[in-house]
Coordinates of C-alpha atoms in Angstrom, one line a residue:
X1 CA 9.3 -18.0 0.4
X2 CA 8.3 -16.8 -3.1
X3 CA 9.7 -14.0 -4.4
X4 CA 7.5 -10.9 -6.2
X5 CA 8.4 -12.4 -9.8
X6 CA 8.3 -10.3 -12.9
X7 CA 5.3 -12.5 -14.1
X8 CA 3.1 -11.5 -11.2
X9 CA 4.3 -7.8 -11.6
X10 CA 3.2 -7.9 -15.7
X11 CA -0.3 -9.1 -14.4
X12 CA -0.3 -6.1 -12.0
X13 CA 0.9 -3.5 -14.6
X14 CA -2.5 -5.4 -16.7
X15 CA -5.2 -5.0 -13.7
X16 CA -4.2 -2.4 -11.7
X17 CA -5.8 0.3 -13.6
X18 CA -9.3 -0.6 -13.0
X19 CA -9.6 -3.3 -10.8
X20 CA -12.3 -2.5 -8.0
X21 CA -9.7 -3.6 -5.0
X22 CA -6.6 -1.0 -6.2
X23 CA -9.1 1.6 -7.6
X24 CA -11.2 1.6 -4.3
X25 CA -7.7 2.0 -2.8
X26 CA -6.2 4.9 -4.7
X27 CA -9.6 6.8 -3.5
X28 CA -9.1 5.7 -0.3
X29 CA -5.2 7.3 -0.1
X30 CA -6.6 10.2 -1.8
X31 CA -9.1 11.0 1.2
X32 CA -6.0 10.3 3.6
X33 CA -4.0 12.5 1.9
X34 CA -6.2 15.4 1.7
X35 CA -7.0 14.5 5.4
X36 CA -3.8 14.1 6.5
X37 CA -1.2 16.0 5.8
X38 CA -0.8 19.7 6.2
X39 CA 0.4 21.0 3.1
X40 CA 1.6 19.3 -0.5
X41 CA 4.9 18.0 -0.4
X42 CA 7.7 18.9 -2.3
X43 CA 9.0 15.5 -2.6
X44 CA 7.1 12.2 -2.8
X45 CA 8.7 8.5 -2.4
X46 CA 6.2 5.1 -3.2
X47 CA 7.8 2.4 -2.2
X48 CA 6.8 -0.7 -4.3
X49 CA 5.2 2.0 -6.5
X50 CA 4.5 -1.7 -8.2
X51 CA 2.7 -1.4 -11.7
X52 CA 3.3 2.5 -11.0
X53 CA -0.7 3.3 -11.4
X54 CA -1.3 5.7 -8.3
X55 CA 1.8 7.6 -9.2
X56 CA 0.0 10.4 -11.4
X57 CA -2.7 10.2 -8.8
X58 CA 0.0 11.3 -6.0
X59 CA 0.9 14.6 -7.9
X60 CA -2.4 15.8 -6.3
X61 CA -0.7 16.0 -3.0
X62 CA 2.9 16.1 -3.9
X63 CA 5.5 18.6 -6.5
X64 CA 7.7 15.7 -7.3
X65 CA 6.9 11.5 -7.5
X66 CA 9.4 9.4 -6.8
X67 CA 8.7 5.7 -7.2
X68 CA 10.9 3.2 -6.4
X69 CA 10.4 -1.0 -7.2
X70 CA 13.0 -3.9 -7.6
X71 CA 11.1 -4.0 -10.9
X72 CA 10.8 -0.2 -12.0
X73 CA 12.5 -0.9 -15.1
X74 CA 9.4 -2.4 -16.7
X75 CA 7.2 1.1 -16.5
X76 CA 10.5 3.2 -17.1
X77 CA 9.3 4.4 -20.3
X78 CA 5.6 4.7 -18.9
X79 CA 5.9 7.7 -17.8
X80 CA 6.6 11.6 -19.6
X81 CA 6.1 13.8 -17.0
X82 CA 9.2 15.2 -15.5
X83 CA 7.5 15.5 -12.4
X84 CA 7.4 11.9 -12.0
X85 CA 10.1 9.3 -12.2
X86 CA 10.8 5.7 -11.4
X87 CA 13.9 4.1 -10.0
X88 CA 14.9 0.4 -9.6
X89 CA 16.1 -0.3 -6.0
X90 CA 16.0 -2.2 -2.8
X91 CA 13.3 -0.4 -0.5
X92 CA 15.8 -1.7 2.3
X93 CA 18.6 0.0 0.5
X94 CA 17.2 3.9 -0.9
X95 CA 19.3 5.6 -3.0
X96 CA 18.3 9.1 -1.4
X97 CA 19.9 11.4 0.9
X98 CA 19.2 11.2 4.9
X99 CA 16.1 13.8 5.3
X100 CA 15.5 14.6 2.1
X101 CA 11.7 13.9 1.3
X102 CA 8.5 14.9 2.8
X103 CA 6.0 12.1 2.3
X104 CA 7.0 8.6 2.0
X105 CA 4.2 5.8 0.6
X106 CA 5.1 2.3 1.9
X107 CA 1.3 0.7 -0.3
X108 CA 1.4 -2.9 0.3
X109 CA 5.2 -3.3 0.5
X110 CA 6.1 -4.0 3.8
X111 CA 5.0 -7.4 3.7
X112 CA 7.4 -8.6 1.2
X113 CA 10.8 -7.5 2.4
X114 CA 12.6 -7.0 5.8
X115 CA 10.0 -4.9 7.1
X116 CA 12.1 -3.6 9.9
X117 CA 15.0 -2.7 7.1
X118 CA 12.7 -1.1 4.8
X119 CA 10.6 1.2 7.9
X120 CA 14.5 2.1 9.0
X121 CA 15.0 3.5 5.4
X122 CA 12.0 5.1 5.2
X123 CA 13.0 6.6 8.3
X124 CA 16.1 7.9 7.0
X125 CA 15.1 9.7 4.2
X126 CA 12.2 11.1 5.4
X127 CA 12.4 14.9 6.5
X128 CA 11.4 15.6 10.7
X129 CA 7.9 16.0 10.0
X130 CA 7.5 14.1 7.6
X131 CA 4.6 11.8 7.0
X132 CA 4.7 8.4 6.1
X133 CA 1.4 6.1 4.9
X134 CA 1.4 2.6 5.1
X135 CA -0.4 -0.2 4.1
X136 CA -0.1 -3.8 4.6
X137 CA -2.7 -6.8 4.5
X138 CA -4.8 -7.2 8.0
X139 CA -4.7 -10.5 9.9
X140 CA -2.3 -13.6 9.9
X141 CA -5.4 -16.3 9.4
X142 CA -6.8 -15.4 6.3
X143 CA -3.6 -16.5 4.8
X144 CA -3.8 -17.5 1.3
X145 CA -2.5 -18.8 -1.9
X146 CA -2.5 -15.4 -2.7
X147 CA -0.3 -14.7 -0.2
X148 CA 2.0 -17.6 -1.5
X149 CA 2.1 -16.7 -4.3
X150 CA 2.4 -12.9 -4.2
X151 CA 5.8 -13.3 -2.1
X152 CA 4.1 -12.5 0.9
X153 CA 6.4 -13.1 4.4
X154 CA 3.4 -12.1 7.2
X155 CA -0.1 -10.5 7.1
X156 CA -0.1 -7.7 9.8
X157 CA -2.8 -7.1 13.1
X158 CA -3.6 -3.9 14.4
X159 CA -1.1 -4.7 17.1
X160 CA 2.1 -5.8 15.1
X161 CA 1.6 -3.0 12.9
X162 CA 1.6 -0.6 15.6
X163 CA 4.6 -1.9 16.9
X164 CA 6.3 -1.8 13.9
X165 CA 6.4 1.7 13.4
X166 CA 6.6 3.4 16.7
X167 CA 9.1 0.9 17.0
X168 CA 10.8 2.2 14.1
X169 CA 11.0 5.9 15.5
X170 CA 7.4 7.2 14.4
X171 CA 4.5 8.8 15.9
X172 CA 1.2 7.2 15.0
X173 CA -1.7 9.8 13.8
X174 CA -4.1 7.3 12.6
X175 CA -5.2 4.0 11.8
X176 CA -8.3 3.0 9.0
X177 CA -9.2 -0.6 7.7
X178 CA -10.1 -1.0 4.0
X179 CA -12.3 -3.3 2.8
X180 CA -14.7 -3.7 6.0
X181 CA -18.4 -4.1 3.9
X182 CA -16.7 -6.7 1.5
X183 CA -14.5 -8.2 4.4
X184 CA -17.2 -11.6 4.7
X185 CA -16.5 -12.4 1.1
X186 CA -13.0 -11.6 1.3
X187 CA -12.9 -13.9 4.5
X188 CA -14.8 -16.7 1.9
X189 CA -12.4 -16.1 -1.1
X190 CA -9.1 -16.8 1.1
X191 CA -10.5 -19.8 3.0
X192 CA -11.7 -21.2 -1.0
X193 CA -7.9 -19.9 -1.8
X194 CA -5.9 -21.5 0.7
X195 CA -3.9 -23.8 -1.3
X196 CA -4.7 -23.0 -5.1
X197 CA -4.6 -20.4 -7.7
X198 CA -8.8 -20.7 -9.3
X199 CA -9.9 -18.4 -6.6
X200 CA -6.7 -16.0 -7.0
X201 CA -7.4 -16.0 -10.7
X202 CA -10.8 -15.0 -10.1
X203 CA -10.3 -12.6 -8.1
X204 CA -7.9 -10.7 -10.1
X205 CA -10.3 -11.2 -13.1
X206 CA -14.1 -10.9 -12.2
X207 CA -17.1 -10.8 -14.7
X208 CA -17.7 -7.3 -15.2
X209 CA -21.0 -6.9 -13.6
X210 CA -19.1 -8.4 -10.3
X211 CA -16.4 -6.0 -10.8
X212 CA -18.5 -3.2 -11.0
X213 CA -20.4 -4.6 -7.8
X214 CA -17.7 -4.6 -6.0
X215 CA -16.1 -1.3 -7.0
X216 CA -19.5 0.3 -5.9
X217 CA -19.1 -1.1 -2.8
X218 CA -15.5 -0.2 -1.8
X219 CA -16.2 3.2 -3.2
X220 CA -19.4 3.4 -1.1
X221 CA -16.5 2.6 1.9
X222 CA -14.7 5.3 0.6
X223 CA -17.1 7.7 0.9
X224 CA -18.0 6.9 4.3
X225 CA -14.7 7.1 5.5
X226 CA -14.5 10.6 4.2
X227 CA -17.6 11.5 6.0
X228 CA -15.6 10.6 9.2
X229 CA -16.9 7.3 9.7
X230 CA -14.7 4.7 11.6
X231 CA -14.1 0.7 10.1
X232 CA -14.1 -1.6 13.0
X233 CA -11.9 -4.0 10.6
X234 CA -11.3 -4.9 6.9
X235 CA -8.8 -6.9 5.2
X236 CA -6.1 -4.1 4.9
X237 CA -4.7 -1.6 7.6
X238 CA -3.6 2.0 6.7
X239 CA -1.6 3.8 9.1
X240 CA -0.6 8.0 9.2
X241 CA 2.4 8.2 11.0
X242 CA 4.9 11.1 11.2
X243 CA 8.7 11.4 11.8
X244 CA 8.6 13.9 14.8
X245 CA 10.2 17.1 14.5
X246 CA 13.2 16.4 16.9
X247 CA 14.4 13.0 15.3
X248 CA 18.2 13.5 14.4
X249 CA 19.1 9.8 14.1
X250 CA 18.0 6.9 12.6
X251 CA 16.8 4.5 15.4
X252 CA 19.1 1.3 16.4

């Protein structure tokens, strides 16, 4: 399987900012958030913090950002607020002390590493309490080139991500979809992508009246979702889930 290259992570650092998929995503965390959890945390970790371009957004919920990627070294000097810092390490290997943070962001991460590893770890550092907000890429049969090519190892049901994290020692509060109202053109663009890069490409890179189509339209999600308005599915799952408040151990 592919590894997350450097290339790939240069094109992110170029799109992330404004493309409708991430930006409709940052809102979308935002709502969680404020939904979520029960007070700001004093100490923030994004795992795969990637191109880095929700970490300023974070400091709305959190004293103190803390992003960690195998490729933090490329947005080291992006950053010059002391409040937020970036550290190059293996999510399945944290350089942080056992309970030490309040609110750990796993965005789109699991699905490229050990994802058992990397929820243990996560585990670990997080306080009893804690929360923990994850993300990962819904359903195993829109695989992709995109998936290929990003360094993917699994796309995630409803099911198997459930699993995954009581199974790692947390208590689920919730579970949202993203990306329900564009999901049928989603579900066109992977079965176009399966083997090639055009439709990735395209994707990454739409005309600007598209993009701004499509932002509209995820935001409109957005929106709804804050009114309290349930997704039946999507191409993405986000899961709330908290460290309960007698954990002493890491789970075998």
């Amino acid at each position: 399987m592919q590894d997350f290259t450097a290339e790939r992570f240069h094109v992110l650092q170029q799109i992330a900012p404004d493309h409708f998929w991430f930006e409709g995503r940052r809102r979308l965390i935002d709502v969680i958030l404020s939904q979520d959890l029960k007070q700001t945390a004093e100490i923030a970790v994004d795992l795969g913090c990637g191109a880095g371009d929700g970490l300023i957004a974070w400091k709305k919920h959190a004293r103190h950002i803390i992003g960690i990627d195998a490729h933090a070294e490329l947005i080291a000097n992006d950053f010059d607020d002391p409040l937020v810092s970036v550290v190059t390490a293996d999510v399945s290997d944290l350089p942080l002390p056992d309970a030490s943070v309040d609110l750990v962001l796993a965005l789109d991460v699991l699905e490229h590493v050990p994802d058992e590893l990397a929820l243990q770890e996560a585990y670990r550092i997080l306080r009893p309490g804690g929360t923990m907000l994850v993300a990962v890429p819904a359903y195993q049969w829109l695989w992709s080139y995109r998936d290929v090519d990003a360094g993917h190892r699994r796309r995630y049901s409803k099911r198997s991500v459930r699993a995954l994290i009581e199974g790692g020692g947390l208590t689920i509060k919730r579970i949202r979809w993203y990306q329900c109202l564009l999901f049928p053109i989603v579900v066109m663009a992977r079965l176009l992508g399966k083997r090639g890069s055009r439709m990735r490409n395209l994707e990454d890179n739409p005309p600007g009246p598209i993009s701004r189509l499509l932002l509209s339209v995820n935001l409109l999600e957005v929106k709804l979702a804050g009114m309290g308005l349930v997704m039946p599915f999507g191409s993405s799952i986000l899961v709330t889930a908290r460290k309960p408040y007698d954990a002493a151990h890491v789970p075998s």
